[in-house]
PDB file of C-alpha atoms in Angstrom:
ATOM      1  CA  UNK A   1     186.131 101.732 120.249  1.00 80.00           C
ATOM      2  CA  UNK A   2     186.650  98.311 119.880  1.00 95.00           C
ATOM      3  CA  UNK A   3     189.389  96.194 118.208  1.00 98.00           C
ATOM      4  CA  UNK A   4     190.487  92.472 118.118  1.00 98.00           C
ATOM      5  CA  UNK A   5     194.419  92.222 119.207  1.00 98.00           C
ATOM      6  CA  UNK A   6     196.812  89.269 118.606  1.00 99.00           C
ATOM      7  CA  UNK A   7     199.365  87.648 120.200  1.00 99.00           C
ATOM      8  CA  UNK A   8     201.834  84.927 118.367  1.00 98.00           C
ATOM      9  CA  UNK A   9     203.499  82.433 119.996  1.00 98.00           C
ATOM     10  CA  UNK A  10     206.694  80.944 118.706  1.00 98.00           C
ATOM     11  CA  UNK A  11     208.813  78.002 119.111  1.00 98.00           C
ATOM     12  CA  UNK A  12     211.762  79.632 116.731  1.00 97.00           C
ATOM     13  CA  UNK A  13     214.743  77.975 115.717  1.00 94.00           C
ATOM     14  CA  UNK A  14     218.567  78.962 114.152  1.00 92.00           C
ATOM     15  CA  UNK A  15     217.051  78.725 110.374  1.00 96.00           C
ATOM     16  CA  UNK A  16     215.958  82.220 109.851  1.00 97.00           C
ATOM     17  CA  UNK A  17     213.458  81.267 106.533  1.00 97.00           C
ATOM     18  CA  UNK A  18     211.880  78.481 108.577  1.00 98.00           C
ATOM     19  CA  UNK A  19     210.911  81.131 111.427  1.00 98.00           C
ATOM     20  CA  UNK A  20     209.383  83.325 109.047  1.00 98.00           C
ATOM     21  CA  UNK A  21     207.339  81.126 107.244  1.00 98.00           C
ATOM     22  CA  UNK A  22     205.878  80.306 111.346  1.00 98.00           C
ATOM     23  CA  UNK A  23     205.409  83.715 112.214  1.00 98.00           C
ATOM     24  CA  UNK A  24     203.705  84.250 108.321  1.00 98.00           C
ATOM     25  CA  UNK A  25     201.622  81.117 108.819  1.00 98.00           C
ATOM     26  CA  UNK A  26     200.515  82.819 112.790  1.00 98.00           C
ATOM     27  CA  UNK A  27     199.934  86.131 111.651  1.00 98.00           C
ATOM     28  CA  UNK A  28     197.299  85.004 108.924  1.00 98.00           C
ATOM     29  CA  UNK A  29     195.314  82.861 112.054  1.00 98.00           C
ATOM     30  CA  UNK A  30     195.760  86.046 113.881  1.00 98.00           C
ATOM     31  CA  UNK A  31     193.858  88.025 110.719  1.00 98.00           C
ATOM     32  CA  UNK A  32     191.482  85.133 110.291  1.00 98.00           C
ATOM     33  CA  UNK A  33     190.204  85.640 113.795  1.00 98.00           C
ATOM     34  CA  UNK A  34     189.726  89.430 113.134  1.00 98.00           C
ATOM     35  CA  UNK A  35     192.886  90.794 114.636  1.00 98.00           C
ATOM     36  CA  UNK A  36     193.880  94.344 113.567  1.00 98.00           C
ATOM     37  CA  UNK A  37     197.062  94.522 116.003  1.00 98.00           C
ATOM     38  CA  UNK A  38     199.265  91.385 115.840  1.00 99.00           C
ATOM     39  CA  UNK A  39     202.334  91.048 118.212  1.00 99.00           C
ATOM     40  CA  UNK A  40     205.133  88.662 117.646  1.00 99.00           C
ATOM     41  CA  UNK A  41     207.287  87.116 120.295  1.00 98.00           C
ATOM     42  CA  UNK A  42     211.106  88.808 121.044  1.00 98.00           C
ATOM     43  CA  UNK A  43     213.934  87.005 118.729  1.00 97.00           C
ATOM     44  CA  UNK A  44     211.336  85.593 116.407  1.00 98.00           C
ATOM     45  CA  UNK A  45     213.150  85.893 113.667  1.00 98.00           C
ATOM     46  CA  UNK A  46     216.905  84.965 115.086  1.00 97.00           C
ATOM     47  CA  UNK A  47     216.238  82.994 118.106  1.00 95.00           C
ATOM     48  CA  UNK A  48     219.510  81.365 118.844  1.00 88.00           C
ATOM     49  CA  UNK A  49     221.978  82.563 116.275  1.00 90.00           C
ATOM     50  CA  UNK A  50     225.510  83.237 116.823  1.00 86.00           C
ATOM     51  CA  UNK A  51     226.190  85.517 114.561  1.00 90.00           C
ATOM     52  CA  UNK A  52     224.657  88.384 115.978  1.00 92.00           C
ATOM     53  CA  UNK A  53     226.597  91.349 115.437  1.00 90.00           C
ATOM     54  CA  UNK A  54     226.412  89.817 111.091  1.00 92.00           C
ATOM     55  CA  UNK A  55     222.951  89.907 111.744  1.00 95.00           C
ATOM     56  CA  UNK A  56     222.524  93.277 112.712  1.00 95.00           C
ATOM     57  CA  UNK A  57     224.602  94.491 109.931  1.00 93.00           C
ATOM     58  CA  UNK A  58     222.108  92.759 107.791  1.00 94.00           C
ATOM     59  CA  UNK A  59     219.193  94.982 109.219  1.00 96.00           C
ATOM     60  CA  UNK A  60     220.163  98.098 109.635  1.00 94.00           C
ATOM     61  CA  UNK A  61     218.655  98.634 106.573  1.00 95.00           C
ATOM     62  CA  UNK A  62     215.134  98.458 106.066  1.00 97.00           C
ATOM     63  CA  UNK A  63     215.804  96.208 103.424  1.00 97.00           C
ATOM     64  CA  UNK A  64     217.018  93.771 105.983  1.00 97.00           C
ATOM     65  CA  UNK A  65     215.693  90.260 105.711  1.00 98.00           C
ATOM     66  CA  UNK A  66     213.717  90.481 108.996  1.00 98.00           C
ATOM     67  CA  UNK A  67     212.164  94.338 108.397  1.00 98.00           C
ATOM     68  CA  UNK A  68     211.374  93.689 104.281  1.00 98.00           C
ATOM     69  CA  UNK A  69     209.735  90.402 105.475  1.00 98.00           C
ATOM     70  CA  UNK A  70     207.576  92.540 108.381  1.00 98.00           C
ATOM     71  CA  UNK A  71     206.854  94.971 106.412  1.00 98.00           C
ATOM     72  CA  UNK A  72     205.480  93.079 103.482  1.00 98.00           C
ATOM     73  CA  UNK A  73     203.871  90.840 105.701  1.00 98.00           C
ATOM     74  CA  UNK A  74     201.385  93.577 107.188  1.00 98.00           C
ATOM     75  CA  UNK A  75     201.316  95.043 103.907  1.00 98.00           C
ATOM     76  CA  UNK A  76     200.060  91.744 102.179  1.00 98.00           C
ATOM     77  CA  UNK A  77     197.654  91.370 105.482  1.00 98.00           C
ATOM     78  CA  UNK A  78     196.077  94.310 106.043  1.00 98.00           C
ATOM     79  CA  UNK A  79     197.564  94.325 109.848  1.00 98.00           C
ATOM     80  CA  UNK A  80     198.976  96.443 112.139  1.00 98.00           C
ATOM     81  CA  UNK A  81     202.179  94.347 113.126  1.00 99.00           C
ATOM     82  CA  UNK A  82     204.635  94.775 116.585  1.00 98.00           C
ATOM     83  CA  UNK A  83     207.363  92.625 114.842  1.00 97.00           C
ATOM     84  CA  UNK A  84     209.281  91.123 118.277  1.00 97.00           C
ATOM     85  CA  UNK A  85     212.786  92.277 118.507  1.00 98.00           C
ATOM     86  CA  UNK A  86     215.945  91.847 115.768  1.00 98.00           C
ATOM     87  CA  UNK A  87     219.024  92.872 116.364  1.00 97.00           C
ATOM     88  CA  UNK A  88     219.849  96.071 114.471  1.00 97.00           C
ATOM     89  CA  UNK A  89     223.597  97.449 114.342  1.00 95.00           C
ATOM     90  CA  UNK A  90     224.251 101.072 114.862  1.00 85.00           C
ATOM     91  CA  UNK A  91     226.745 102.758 112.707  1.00 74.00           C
ATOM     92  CA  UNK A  92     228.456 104.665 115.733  1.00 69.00           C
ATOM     93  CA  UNK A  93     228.862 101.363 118.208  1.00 67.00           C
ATOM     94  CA  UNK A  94     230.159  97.896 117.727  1.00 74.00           C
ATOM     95  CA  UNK A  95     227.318  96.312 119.316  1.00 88.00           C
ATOM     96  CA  UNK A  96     223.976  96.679 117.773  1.00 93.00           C
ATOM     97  CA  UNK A  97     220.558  97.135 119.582  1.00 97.00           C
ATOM     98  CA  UNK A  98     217.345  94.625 120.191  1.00 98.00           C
ATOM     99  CA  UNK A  99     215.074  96.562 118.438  1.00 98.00           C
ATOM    100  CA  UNK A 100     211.159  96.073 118.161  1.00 98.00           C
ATOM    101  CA  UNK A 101     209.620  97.799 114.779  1.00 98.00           C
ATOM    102  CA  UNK A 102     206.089  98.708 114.085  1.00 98.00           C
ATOM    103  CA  UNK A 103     204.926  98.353 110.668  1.00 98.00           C
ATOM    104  CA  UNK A 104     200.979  99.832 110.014  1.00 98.00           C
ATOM    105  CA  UNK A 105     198.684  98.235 107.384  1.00 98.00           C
ATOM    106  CA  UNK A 106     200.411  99.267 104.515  1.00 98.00           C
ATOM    107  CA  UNK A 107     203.486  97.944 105.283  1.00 98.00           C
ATOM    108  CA  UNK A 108     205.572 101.438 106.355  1.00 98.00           C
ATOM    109  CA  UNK A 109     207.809 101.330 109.191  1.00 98.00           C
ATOM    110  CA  UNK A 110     206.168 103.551 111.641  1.00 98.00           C
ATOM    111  CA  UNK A 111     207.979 103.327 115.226  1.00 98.00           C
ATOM    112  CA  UNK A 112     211.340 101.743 116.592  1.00 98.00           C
ATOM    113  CA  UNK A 113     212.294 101.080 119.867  1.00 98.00           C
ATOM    114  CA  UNK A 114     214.948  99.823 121.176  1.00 98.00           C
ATOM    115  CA  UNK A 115     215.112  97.804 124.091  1.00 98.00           C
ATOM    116  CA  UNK A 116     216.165  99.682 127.257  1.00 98.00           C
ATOM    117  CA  UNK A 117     216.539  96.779 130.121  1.00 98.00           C
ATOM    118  CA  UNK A 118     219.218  93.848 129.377  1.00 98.00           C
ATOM    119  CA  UNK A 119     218.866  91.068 130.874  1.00 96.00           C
ATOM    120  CA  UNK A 120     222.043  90.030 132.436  1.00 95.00           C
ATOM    121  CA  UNK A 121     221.079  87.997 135.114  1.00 94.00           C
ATOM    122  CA  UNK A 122     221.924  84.049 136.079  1.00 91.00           C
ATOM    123  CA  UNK A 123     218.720  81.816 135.990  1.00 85.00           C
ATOM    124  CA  UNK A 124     218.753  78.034 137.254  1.00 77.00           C
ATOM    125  CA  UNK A 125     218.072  76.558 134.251  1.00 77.00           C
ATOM    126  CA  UNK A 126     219.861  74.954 131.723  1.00 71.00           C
ATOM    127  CA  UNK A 127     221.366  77.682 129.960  1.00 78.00           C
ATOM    128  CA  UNK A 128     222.335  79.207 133.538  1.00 75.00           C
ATOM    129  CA  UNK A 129     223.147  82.795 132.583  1.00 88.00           C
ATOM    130  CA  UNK A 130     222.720  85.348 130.062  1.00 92.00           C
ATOM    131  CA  UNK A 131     224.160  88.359 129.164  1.00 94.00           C
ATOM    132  CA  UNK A 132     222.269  90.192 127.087  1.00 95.00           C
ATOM    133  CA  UNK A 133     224.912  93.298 126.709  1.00 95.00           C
ATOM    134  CA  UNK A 134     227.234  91.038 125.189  1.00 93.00           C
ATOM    135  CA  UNK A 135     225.574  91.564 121.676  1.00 92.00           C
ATOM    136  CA  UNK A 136     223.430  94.371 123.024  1.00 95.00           C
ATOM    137  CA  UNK A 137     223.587  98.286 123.566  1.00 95.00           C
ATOM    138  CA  UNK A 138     221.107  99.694 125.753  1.00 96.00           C
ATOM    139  CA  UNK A 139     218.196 101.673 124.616  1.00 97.00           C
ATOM    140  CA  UNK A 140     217.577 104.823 126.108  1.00 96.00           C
ATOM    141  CA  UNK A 141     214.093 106.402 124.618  1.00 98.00           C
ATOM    142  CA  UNK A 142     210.409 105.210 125.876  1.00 98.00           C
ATOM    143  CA  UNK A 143     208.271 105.264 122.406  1.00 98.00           C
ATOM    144  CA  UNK A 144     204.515 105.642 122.357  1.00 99.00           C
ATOM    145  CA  UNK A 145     202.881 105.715 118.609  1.00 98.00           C
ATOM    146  CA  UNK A 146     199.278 106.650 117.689  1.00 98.00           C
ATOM    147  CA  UNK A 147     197.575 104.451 115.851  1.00 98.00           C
ATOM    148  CA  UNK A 148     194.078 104.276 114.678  1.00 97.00           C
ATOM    149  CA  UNK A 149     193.006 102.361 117.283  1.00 95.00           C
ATOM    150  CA  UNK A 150     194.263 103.798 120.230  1.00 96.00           C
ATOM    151  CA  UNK A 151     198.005 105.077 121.980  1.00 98.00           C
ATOM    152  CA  UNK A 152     200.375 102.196 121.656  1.00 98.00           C
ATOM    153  CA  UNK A 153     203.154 102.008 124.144  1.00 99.00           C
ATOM    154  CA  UNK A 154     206.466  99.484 123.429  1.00 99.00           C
ATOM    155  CA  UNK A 155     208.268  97.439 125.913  1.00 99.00           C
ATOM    156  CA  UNK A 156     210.463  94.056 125.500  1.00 98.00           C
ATOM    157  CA  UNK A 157     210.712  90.843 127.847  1.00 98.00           C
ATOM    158  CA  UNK A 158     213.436  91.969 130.750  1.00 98.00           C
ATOM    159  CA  UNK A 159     211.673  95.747 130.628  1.00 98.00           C
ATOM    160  CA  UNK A 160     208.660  94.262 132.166  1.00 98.00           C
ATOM    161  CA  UNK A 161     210.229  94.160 135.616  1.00 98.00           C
ATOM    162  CA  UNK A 162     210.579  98.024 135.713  1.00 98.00           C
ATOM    163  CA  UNK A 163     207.430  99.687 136.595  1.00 98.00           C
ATOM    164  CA  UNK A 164     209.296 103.283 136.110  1.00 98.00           C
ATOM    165  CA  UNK A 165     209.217 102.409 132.515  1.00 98.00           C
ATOM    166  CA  UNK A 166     205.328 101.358 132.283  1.00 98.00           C
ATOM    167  CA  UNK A 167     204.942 104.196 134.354  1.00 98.00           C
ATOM    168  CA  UNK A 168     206.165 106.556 131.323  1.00 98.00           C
ATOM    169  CA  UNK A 169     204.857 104.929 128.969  1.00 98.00           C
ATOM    170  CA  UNK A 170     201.387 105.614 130.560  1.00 98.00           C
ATOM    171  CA  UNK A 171     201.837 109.307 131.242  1.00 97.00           C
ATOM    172  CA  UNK A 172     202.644 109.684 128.128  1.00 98.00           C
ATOM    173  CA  UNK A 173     199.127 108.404 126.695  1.00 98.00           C
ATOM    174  CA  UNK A 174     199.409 104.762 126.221  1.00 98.00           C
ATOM    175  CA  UNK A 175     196.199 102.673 126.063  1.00 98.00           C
ATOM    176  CA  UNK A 176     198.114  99.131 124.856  1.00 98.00           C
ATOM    177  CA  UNK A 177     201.445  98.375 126.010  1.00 99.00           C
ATOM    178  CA  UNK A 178     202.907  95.402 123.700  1.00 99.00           C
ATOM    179  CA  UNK A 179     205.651  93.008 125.416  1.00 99.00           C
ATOM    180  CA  UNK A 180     206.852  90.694 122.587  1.00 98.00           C
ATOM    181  CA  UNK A 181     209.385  88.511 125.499  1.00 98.00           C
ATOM    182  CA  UNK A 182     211.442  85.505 125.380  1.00 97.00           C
ATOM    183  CA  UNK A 183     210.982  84.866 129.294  1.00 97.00           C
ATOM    184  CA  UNK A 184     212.819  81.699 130.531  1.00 96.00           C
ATOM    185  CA  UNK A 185     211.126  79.237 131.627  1.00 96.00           C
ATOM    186  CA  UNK A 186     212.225  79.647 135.420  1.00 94.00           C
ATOM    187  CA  UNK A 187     211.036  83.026 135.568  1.00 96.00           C
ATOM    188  CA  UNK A 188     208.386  82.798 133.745  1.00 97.00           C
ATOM    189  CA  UNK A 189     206.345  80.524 135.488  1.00 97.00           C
ATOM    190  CA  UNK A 190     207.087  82.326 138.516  1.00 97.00           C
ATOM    191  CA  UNK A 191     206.549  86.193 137.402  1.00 98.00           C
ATOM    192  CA  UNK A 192     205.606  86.256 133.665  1.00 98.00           C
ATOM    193  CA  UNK A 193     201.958  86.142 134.211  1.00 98.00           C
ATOM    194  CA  UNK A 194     201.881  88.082 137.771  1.00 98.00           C
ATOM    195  CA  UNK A 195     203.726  91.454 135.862  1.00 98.00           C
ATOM    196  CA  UNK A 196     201.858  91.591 133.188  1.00 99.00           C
ATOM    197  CA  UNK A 197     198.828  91.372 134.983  1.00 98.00           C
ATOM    198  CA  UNK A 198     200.402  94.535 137.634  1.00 98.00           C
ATOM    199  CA  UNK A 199     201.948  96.644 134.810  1.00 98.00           C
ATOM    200  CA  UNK A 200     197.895  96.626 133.273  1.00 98.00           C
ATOM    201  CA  UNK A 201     196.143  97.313 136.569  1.00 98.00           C
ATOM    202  CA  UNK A 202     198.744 100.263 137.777  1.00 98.00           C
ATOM    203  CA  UNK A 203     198.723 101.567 134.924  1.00 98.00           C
ATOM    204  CA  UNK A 204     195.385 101.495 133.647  1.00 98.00           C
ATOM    205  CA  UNK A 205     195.128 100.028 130.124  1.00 98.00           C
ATOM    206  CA  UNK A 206     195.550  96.783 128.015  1.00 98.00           C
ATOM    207  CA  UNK A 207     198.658  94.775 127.932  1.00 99.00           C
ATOM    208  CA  UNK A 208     199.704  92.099 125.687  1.00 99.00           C
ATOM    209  CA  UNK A 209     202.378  89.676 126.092  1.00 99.00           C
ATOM    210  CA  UNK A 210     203.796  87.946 123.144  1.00 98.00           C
ATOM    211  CA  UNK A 211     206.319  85.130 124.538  1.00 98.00           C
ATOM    212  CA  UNK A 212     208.351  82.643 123.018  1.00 98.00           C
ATOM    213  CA  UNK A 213     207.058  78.992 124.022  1.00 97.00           C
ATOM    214  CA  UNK A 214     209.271  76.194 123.947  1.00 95.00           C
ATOM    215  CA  UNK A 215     209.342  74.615 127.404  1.00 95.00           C
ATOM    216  CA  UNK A 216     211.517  71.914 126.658  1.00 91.00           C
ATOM    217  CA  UNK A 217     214.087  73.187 124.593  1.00 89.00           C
ATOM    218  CA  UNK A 218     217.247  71.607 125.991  1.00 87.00           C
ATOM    219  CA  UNK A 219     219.151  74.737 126.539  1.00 86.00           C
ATOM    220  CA  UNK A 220     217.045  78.110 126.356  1.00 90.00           C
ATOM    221  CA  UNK A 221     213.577  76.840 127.800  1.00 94.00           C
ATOM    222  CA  UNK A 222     211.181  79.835 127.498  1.00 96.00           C
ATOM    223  CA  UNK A 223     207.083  79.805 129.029  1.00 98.00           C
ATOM    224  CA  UNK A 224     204.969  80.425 127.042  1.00 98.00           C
ATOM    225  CA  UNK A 225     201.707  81.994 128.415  1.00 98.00           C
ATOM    226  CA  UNK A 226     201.230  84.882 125.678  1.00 98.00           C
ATOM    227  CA  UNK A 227     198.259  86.591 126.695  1.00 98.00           C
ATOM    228  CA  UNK A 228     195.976  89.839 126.476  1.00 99.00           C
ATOM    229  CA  UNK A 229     195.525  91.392 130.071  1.00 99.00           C
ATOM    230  CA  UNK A 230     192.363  93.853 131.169  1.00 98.00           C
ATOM    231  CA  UNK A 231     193.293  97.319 132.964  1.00 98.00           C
ATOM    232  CA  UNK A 232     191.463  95.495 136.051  1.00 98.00           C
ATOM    233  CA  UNK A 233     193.641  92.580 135.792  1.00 98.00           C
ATOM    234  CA  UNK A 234     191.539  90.242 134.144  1.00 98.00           C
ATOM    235  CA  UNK A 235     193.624  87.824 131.606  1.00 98.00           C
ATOM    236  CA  UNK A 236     191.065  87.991 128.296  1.00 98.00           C
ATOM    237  CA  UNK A 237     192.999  84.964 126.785  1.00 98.00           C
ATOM    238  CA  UNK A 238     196.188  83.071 127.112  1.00 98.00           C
ATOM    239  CA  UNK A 239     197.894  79.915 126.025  1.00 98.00           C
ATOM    240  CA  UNK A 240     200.222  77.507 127.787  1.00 96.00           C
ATOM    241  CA  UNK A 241     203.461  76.198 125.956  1.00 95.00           C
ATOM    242  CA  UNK A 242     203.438  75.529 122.231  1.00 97.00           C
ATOM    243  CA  UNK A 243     202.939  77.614 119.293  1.00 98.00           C
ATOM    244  CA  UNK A 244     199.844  79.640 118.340  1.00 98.00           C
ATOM    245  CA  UNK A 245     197.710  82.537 118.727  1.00 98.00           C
ATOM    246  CA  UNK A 246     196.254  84.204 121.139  1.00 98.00           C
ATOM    247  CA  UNK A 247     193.250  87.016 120.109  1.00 98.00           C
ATOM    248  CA  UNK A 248     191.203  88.571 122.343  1.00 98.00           C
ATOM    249  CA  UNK A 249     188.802  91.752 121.759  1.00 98.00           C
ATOM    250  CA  UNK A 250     189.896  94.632 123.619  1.00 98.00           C
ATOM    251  CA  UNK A 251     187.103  98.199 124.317  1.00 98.00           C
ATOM    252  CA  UNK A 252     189.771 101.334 124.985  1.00 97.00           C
ATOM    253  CA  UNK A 253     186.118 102.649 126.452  1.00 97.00           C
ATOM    254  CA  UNK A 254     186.501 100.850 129.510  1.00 97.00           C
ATOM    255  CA  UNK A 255     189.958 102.714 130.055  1.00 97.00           C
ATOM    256  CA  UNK A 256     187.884 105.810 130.399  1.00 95.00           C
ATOM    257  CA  UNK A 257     185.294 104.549 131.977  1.00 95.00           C
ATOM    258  CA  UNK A 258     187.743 102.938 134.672  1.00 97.00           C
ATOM    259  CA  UNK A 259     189.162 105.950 135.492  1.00 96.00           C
ATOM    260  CA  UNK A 260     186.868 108.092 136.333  1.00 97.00           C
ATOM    261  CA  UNK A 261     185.584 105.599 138.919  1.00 97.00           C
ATOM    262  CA  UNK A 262     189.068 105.084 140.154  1.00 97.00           C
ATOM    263  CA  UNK A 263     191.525 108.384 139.313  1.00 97.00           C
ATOM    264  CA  UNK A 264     194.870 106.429 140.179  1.00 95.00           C
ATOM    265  CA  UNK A 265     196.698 109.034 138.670  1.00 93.00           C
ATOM    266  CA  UNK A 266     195.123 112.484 140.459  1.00 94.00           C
ATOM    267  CA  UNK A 267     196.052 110.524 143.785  1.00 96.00           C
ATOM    268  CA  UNK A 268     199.425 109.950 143.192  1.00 93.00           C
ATOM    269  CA  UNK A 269     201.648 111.903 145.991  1.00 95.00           C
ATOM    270  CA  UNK A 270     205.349 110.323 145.093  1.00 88.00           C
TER     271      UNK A 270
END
């Protein structure tokens, strides 16, 4: 079958009602251009805030400001939505964890995963170095959800650097793997664009990268480059730096159909 997927590009701020009004205003572009799957970037709602571990109080709830707002959002759409990652506080830990919520058509809250790889790494840019456990507890559980377009598999940013994970989330089924990032700038425009493009051909199936764009923000630069990736590698449709959206049509037929000419799977030995 065929269906039209979306990914939203942000350039989010510290004003939480500002970046949802953005990511409302993408999503309806997205659903103007036919999409049926929208994706929106990591942090989309809280890029930059401080008060983290407040925050994830906030939403650990589904009446959170972040999950009521998804949730009516596809609801009011008619959309499938991947809504990025908010923090999300967990009532046996004092650190909450990046979590990444799927919301179907009608609004209900259909899949959760939390984000498995932190990214605690120094970068030469501005910002230097991050530390994503700070705020953050690990996640430790792959998810893959059915939907009625196909077996979608959930990953965030840092994860995309661990094939083991991609790996799982293909044997499990998956036909789309999302990757709503906030890559830096630095690494982005060195290996942003080259993983996505390996975690779709190894694994067989669709990929679509929803990043965060602001290349000249004067302290957390992030690349940009959200785009929809073919299981043979081919990038369907992408976008530089900026906000917007990204759509592409996507045929889960030529999964099958790429397969059985090239059975990566049966000729695995390791």
């Amino acid at each position: 079958m065929t269906v039209t997927v979306a990914a939203v590009q942000m350039c989010s701020g510290k004003q939480l009602e500002e970046n949802l009004q953005r990511a409302a205003q993408l999503v309806a572009e997205a659903v103007e251009q036919g999409a049926r799957l929208v994706v929106l970037p990591e942090n989309f709602a809280y890029y930059g805030s401080k008060n983290l571990q407040e925050i994830a109080q906030q939403e650990r709830t589904p009446h959170g400001p972040a999950r009521q707002f998804m949730a009516e959002l596809a609801a009011s759409q008619g959309v499938w939505l991947v809504g990025g990652t908010i923090p999300v506080a967990d009532a046996d830990f004092q650190k909450g964890f990046a979590s990444c919520f799927v919301y179907d058509d009608t609004g209900e809250e259909v899949a959760r995963y939390n984000k498995i790889h932190l990214f605690d790494v120094d970068v030469g840019d501005t910002h230097n170095r991050y530390r994503e456990s700070d705020d953050y507890m690990h996640g430790a559980k792959p998810v893959v959800l059915e939907t009625p377009f196909g077996k979608i598999g959930l990953s965030v940013c840092y994860d995309l650097r661990f094939a083991e994970l991609y790996r799982e989330l293909a044997e499990r089924g998956a036909e789309i793997i999302v990757v709503p990032s906030a890559f830096t700038a630095t690494t982005g425009e060195a290996h942003w664009q080259l993983l996505l493009r390996a975690r779709a051909v190894e694994n067989q199936c669709f990929v679509i990268g929803a990043n965060m764009g602001e290349r000249d923000h004067p302290r957390k630069p992030t690349w940009g480059e959200s785009m929809i990736v073919h299981p043979w590698g081919k990038v369907l449709n992408a976008l530089e730096g900026g906000e917007g959206v990204v759509c592409a049509e996507i045929d889960l037929a030529e999964i099958a159909h790429l397969k059985s000419r090239m059975p990566i799977a049966s000729h695995r030995r390791l």
